[in-house]
Short mmCIF file of C-alpha atoms in Angstrom, two decimals:
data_model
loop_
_atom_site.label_atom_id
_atom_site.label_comp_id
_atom_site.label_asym_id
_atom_site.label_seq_id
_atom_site.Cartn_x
_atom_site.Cartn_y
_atom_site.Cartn_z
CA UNK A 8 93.75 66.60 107.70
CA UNK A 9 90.11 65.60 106.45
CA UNK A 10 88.74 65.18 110.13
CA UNK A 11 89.73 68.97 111.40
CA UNK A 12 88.16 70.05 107.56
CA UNK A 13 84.97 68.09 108.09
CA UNK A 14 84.58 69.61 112.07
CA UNK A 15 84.80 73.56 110.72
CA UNK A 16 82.22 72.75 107.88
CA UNK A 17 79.84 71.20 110.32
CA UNK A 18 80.31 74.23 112.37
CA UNK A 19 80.09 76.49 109.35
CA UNK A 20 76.81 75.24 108.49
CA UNK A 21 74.91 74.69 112.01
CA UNK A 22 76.06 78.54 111.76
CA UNK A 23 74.59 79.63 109.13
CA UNK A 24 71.04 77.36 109.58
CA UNK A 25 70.81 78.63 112.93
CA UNK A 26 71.27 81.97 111.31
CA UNK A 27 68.93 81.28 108.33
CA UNK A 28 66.14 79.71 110.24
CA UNK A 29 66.04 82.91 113.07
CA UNK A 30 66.28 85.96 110.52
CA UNK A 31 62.74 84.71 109.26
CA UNK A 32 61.01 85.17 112.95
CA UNK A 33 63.41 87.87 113.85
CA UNK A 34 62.05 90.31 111.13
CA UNK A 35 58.46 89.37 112.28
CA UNK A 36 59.81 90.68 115.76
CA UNK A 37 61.44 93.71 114.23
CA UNK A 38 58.15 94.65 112.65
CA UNK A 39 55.81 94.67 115.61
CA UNK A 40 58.87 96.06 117.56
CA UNK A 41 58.75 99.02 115.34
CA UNK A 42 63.20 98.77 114.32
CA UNK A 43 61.35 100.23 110.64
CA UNK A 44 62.59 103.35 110.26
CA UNK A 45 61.89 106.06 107.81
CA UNK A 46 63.35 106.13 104.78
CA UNK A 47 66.13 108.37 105.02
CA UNK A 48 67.98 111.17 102.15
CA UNK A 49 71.48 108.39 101.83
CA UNK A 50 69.17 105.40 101.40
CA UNK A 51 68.88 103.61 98.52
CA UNK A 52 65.52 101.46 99.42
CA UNK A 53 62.08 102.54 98.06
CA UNK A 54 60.21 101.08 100.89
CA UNK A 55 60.43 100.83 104.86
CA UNK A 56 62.69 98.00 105.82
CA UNK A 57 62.89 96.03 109.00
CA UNK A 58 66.25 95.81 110.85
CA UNK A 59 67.47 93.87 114.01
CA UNK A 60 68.65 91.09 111.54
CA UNK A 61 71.91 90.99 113.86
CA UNK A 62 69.79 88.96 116.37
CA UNK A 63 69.82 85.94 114.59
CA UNK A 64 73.67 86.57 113.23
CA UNK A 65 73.94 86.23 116.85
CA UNK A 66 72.43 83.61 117.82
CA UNK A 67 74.14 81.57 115.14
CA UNK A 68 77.13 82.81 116.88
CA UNK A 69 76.04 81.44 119.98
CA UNK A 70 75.65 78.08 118.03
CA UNK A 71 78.74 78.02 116.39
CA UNK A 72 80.89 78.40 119.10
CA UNK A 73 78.64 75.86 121.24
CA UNK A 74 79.09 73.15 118.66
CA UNK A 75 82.31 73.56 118.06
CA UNK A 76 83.25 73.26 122.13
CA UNK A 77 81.47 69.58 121.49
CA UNK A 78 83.73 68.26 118.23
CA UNK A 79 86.48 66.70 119.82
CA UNK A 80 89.27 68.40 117.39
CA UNK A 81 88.05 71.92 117.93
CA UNK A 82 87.15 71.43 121.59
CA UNK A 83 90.66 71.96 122.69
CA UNK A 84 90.34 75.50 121.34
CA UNK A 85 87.99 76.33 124.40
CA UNK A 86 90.38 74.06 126.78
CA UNK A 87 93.64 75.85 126.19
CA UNK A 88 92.60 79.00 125.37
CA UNK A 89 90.23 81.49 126.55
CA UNK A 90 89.81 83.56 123.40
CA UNK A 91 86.26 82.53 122.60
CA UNK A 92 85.00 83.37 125.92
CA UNK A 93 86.46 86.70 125.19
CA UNK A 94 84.95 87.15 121.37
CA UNK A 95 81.57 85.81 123.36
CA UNK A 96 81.57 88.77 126.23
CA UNK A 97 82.53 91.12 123.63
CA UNK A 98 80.37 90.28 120.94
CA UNK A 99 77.59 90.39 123.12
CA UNK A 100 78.06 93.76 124.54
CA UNK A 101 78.43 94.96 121.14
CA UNK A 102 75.46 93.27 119.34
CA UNK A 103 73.50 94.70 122.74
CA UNK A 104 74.27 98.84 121.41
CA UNK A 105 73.64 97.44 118.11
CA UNK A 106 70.30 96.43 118.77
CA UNK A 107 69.52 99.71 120.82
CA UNK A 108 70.60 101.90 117.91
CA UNK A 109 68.88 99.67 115.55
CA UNK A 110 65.30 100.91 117.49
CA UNK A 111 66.13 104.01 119.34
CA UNK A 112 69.02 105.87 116.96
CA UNK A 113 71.70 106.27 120.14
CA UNK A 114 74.06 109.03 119.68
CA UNK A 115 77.59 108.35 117.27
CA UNK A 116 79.74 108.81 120.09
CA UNK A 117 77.74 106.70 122.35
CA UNK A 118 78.48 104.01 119.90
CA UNK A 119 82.11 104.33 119.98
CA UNK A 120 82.73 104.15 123.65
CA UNK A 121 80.54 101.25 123.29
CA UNK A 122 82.84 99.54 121.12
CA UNK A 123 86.22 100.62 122.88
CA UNK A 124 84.65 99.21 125.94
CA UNK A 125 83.78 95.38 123.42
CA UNK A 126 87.19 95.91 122.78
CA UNK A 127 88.21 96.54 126.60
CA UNK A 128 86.60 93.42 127.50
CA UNK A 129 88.10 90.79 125.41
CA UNK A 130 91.29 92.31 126.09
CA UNK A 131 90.68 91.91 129.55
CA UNK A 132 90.36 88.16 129.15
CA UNK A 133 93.27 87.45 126.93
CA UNK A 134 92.11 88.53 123.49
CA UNK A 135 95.06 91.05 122.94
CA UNK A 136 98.16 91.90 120.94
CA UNK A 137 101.16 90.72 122.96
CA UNK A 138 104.17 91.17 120.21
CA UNK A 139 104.63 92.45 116.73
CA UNK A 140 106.20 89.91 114.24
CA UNK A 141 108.22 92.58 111.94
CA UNK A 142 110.02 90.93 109.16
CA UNK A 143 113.14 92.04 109.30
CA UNK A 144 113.50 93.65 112.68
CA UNK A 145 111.96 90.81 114.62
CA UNK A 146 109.84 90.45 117.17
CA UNK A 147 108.53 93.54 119.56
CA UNK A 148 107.54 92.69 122.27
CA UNK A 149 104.65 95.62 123.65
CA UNK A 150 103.86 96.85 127.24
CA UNK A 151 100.24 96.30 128.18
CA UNK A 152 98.77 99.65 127.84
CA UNK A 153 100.79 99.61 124.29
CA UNK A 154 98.98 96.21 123.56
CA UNK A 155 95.82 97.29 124.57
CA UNK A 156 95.45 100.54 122.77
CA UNK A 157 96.63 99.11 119.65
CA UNK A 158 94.10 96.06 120.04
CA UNK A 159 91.14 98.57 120.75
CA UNK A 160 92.44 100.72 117.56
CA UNK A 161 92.44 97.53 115.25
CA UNK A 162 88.54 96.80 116.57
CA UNK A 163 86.82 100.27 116.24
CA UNK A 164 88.65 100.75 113.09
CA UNK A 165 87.71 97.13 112.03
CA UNK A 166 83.85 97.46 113.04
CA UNK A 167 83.51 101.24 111.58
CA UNK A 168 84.85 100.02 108.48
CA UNK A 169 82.37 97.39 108.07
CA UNK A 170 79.53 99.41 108.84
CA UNK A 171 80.56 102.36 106.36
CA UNK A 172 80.34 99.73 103.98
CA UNK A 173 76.86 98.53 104.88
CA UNK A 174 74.28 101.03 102.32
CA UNK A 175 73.66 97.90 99.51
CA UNK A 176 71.94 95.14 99.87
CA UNK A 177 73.96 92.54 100.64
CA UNK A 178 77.09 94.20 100.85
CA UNK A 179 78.48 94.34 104.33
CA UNK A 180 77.42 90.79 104.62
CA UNK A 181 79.01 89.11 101.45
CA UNK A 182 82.17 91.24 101.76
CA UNK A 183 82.90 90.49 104.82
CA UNK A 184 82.43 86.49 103.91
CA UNK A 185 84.46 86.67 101.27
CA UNK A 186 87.10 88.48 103.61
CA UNK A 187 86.45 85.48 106.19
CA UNK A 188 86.98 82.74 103.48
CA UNK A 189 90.64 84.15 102.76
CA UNK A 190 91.36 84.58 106.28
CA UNK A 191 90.18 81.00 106.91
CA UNK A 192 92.59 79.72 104.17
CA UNK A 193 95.51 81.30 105.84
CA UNK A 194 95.17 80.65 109.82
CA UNK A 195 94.39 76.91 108.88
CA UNK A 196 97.29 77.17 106.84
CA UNK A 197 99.35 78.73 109.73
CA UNK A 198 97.62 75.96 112.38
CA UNK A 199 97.10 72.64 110.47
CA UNK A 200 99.89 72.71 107.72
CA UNK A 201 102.67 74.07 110.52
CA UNK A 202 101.27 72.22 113.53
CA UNK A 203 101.14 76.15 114.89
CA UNK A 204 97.95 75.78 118.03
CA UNK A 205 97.86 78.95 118.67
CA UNK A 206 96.01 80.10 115.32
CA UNK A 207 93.34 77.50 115.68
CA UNK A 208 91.05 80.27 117.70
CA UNK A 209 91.41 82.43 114.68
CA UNK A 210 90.28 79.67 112.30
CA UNK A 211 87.59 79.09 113.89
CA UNK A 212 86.01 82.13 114.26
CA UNK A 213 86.62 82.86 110.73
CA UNK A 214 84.71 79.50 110.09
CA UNK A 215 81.81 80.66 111.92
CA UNK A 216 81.80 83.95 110.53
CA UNK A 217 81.41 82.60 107.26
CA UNK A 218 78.34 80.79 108.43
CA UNK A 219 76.74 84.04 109.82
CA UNK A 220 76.61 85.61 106.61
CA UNK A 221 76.03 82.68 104.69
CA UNK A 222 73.12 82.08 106.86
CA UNK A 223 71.86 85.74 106.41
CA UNK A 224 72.42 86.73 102.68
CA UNK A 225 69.59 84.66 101.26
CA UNK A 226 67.49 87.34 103.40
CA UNK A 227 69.39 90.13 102.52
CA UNK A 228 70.23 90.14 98.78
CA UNK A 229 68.38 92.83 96.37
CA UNK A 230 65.81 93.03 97.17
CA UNK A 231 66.30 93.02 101.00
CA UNK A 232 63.74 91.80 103.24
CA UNK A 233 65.92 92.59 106.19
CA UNK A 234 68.75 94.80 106.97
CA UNK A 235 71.74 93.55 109.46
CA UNK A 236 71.32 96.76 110.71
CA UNK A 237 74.27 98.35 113.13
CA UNK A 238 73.53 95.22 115.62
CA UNK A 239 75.16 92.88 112.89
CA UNK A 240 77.31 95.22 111.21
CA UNK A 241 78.93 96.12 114.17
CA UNK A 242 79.05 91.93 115.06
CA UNK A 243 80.71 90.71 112.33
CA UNK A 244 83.37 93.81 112.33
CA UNK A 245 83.90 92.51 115.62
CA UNK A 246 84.66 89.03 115.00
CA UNK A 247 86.86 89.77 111.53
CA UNK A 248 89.06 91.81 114.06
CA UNK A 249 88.88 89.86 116.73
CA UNK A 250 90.31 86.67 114.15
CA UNK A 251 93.00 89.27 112.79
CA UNK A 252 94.12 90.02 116.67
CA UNK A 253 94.62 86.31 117.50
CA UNK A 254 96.89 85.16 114.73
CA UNK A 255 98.74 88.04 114.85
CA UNK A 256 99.60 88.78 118.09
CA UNK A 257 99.51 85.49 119.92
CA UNK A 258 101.03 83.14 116.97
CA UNK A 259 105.01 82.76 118.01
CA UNK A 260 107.15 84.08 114.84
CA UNK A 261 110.18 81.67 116.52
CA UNK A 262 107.41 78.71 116.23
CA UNK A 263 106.80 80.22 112.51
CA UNK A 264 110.54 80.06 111.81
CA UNK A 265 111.61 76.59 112.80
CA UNK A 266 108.69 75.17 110.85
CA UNK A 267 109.38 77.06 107.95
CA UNK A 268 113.12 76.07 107.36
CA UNK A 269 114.50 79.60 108.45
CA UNK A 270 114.23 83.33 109.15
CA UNK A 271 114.48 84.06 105.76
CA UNK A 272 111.43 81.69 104.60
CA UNK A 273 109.38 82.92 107.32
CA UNK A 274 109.95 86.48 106.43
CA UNK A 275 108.67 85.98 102.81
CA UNK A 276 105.53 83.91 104.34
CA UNK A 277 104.87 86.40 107.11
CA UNK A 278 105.04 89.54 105.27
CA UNK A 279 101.61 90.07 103.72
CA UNK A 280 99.76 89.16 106.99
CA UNK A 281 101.61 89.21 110.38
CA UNK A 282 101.71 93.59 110.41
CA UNK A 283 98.30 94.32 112.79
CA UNK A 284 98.14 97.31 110.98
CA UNK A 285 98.43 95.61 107.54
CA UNK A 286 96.05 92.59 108.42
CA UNK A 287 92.82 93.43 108.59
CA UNK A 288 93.04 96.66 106.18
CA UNK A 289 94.20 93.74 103.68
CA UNK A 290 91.46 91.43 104.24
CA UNK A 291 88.83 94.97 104.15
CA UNK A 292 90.82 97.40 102.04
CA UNK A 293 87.61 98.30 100.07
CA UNK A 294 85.54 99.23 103.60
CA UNK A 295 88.36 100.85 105.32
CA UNK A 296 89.39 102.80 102.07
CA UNK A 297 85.44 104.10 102.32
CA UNK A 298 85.90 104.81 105.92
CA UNK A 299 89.26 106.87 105.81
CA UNK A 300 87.41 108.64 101.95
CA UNK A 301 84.30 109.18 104.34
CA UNK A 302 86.43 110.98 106.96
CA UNK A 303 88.23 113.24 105.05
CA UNK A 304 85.45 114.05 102.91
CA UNK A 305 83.12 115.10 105.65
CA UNK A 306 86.25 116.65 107.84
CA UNK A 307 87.02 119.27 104.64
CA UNK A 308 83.35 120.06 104.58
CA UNK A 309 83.18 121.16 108.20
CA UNK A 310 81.29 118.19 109.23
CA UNK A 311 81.72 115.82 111.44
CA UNK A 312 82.94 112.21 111.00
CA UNK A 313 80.56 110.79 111.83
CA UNK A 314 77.50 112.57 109.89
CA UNK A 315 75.65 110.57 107.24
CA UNK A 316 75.69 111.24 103.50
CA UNK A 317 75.65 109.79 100.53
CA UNK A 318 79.22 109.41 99.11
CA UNK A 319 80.56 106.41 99.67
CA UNK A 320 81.93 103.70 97.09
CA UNK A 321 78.63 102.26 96.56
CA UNK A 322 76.67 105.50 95.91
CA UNK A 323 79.33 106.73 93.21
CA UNK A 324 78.93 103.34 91.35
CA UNK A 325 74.98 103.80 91.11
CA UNK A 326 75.80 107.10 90.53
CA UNK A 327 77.67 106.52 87.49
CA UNK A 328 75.36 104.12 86.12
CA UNK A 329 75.55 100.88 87.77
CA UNK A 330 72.36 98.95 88.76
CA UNK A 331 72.62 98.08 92.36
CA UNK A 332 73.72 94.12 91.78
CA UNK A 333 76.29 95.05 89.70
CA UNK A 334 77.48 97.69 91.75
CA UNK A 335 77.61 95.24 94.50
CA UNK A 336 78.92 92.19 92.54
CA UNK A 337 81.54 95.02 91.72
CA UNK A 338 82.56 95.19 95.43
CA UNK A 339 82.56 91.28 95.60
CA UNK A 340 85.02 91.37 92.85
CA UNK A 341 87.51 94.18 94.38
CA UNK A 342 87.67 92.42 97.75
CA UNK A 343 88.25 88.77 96.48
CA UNK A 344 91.03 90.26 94.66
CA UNK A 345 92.62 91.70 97.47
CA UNK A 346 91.94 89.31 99.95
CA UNK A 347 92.47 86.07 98.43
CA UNK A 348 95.87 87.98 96.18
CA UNK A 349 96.91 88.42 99.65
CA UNK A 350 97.09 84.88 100.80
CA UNK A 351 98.04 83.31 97.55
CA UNK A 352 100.84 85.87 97.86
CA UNK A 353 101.78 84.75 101.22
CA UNK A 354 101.64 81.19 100.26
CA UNK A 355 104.20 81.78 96.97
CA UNK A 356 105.64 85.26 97.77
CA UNK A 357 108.36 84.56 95.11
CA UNK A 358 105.75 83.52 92.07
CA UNK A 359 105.60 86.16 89.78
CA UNK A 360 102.54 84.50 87.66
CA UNK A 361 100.19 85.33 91.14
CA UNK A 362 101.49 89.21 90.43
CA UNK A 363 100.83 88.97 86.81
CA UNK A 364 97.40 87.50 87.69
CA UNK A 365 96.72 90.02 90.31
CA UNK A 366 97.18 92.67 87.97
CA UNK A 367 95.37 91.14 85.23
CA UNK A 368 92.49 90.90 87.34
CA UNK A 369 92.70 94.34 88.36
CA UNK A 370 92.49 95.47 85.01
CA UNK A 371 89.24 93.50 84.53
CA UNK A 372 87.93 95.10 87.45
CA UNK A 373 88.92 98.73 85.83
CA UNK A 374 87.09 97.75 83.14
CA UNK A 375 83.85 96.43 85.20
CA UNK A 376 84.07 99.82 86.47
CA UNK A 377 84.53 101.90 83.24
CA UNK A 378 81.27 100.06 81.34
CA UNK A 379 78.66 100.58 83.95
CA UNK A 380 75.91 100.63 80.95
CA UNK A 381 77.37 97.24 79.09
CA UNK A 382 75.26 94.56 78.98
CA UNK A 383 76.92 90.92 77.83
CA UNK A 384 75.08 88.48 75.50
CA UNK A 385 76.05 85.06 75.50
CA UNK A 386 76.14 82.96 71.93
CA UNK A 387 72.90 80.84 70.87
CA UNK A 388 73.80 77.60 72.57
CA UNK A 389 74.55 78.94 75.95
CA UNK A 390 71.14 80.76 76.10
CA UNK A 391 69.37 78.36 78.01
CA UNK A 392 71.86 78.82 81.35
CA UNK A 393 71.66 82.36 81.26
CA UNK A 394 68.86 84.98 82.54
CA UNK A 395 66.59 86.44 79.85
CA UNK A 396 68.05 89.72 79.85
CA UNK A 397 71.44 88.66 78.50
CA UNK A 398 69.72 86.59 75.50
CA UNK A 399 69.87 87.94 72.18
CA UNK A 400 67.39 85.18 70.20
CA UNK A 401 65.04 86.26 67.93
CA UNK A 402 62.12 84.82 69.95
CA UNK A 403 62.90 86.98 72.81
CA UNK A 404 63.13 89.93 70.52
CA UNK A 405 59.78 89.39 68.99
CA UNK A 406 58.17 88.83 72.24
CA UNK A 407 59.56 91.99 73.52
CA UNK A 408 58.06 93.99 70.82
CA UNK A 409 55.10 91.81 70.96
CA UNK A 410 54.79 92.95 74.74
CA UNK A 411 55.81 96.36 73.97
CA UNK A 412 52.41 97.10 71.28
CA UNK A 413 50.16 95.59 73.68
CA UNK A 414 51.29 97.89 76.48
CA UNK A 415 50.84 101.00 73.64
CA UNK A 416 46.99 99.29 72.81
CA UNK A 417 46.20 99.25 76.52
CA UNK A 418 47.80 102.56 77.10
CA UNK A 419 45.53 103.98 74.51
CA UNK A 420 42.64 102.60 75.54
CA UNK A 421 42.30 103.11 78.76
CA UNK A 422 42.16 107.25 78.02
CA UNK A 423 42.49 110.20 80.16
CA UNK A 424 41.39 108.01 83.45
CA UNK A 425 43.88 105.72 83.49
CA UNK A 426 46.46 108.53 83.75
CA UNK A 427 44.65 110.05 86.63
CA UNK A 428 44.57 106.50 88.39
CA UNK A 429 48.63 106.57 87.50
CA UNK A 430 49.06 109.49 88.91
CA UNK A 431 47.53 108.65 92.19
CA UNK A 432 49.00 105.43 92.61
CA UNK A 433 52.96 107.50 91.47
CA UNK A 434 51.97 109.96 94.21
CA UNK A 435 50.21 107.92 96.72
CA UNK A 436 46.55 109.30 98.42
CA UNK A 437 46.20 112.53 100.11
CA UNK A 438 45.28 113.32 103.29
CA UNK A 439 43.05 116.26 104.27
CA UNK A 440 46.12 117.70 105.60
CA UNK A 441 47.81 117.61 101.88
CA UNK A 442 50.89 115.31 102.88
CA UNK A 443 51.22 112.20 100.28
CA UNK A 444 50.41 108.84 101.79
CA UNK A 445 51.98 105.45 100.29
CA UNK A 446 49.40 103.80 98.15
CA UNK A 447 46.96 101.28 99.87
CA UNK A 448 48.03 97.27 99.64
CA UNK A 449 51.65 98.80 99.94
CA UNK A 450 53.10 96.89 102.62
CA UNK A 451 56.97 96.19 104.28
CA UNK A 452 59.30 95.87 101.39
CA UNK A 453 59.13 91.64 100.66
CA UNK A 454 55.97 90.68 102.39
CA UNK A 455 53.18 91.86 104.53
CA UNK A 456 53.94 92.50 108.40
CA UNK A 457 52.33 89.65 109.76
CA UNK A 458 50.98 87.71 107.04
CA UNK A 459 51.32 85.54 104.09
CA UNK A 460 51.55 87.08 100.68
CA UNK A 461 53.84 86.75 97.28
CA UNK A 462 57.08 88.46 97.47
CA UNK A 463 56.41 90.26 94.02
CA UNK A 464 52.86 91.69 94.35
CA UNK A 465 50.70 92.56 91.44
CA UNK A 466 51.38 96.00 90.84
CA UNK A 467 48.07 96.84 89.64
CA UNK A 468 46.31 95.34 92.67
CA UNK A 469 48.69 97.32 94.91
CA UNK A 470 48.07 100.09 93.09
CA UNK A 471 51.59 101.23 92.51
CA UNK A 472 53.84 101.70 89.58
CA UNK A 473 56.68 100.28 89.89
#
């Protein structure tokens, strides 16, 4: 077991270096490319932010899949099968629209015959849904236009989901890893632990999906110094559904049932996950629950689908008071809970503890959600592995007032002046033409374009107030 374990971390982390190492250049690109846009009425960002950062989410695909066809373990995933060749063509034509709505804003609709026509393509090379493992009524076997559609349906539903879900920083990306992790669990489960070949495509491209957002969340945590924009969005929806597709409609349920002991055994192990409809709405309940909210919501206003606004999950949590890492830590929380109470219930369907745990958990997460404004403090000895804010010594207290009656002195010193200069840096300089300009030394939220400069610059050089 250790040597097939050891092969998908090596390809988990050439993954997410590859993907680490590129986002760096690849917002330098998106900069003098212009993929900046303007801030926008459903964003939550203060300052212009590059996109594009599905390039290198990309490219660490590319790597992934290229190491892994040189292990000798995982290399007879590429000899037997032709499913990576298909999540290859597909993910490419996808991350291609990606990256063209990430600079030019192409039309919703455009977008969506672009990703029926991903989907279209790795169908067309094998990646499809030949039969549906039903507990209880067994297996039914589907036509090929019945295959198809309901393999295109799975990936637009799959990638729109995904990019709903994308509006916080670092939310699409961790989600979704947290939603490959579990998924990874399972197909090796399904491969390695029942000698079952036909779900070792699936774990690996859950392996290297972990790696692409592994590799791209140190860029894109609060504050963001690059967005995934639609080009990764879009790419790692892809590859979630394109995992979800494999194991469940190539894995054999007869190969299922003789290696679990019987039909009964290998209903209770294939009920959670082997429904396509079920499968990847488990793994991203929270993102398609914001999709199908979305839809109706905009559908009873007159609107269409597709239009943007700002009422999704992670706008009501910093509308009710959340700061934006909780609110996202939130989201964490919510799909780790479903996805990995999924698998451990697939694992020990007949446990109750893993139900009693599931709902304890859930109750902690009702909780999380009811005290948006609560902030823990930790005991005197455990102060020291903690951040500042969640001390309660008496030293921090008096330096806080300390800090707090300077600011007052200055404040009072400075006179009528210094509220004029805060006024002008709040509002940024006029023009002639009366419009409000962003203060000068303001640059791309992180860093300067081109150069090299703290991330955290000194506000009263920059000459803004926050």
């Amino acid at each position: 077991m250790g040597k097939p374990v050891r092969e998908y971390l090596l390809t988990l982390c050439i993954t997410a270096a590859v993907t680490y190492l590129l986002t760096g250049p690849v917002r330098k690109f998106a900069i003098v490319a212009g993929a900046m846009p303007e801030i926008r009425a459903r964003d939550v960002h203060r300052e212009p932010t590059p996109r594009l950062g599905g390039i290198a989410m990309f490219f660490g695909l590319c790597a992934g899949l290229l190491v892994a066809d040189h292990l000798p373990n995982l290399n007879e995933v590429f000899t037997k099968s032709n499913e990576p060749r298909a999540l290859l063509s597909g993910a490419a034509l996808i991350w291609l629209i990606g990256v063209l709505d990430d600079k030019f804003e192409i039309d919703a609709l455009i977008k969506l015959g672009g990703q029926m026509i991903a989907a279209g393509v790795m169908v067309m090379q094998g990646l499809t849904i030949l039969w549906l493992p039903i507990p209880g009524a067994g297996t039914v076997s589907l036509t090929q236009w019945q295959g198809t559609l309901l393999t295109v349906a799975l990936v637009v539903i799959t990638i729109n989901a995904v990019n709903f879900v994308d509006g916080l920083d670092g939310l699409a990306a961790g989600m979704v890893c947290i939603a490959a992790a579990a998924f990874f669990m399972y197909a090796y489960r399904i491969w390695y632990g029942y000698g079952i070949e036909a779900a070792a495509p699936a774990t690996l491209f859950a392996a290297i999906l972990m790696g692409m957002c592994l590799g791209f969340l140190p860029h894109n945590m609060h504050p963001a110094r690059i967005f995934m924009g639609d080009s990764g969005s879009m790419l790692i929806g892809l590859v979630l559904a394109a995992g979800a597709i494999s194991i469940t409609g190539q894995v054999d349920p007869d190969a299922m049932k003789l290696n679990l002991g019987g039909t009964r055994d290998a209903t209770h192990a294939m009920l959670p996950v082997f429904i396509p409809l079920l499968m990847p709405l488990t793994i991203i309940a929270i993102p398609f629950a914001d999709l199908v909210l979305a839809i109706v919501r905009r559908t009873w206003k007159g609107q269409s689908p597709f239009a943007a606004d700002r009422g999704h999950l992670h706008h009501r949590l910093l509308e009710v008071g959340h700061s934006h890492s909780r609110a996202v830590l939130i989201m964490y929380f919510w799909s780790a809970l479903i996805a990995f109470g999924t698998v451990a219930y697939s694992v020990h369907s007949t446990n109750m503890w893993i139900l009693l745990l599931i709902v304890a958990l859930s109750a902690v997460g009702l909780a999380l959600l009811l005290l948006p404004r609560f902030t823990p403090r930790t005991p005197g000895w455990a102060e020291g592995f903690v951040p500042p804010r969640y001390r309660r010594s008496r030293r921090a207290a008096l330096a806080g007032e300390t800090a707090a009656d300077g600011s007052a002195y200055r404040a009072g010193e400075a006179g009528a002046g210094a509220s004029g200069t805060a006024e002008v840096a709040e509002m940024g300089e006029a023009g002639e033409d009366g419009q409000a300009r962003r203060p000068v030394g303001v640059g791309v939220n992180g860093a300067t374009a081109l150069g090299t400069r703290p991330r955290f610059l000194d506000r009263r050089k920059a000459g803004s107030s926050r």
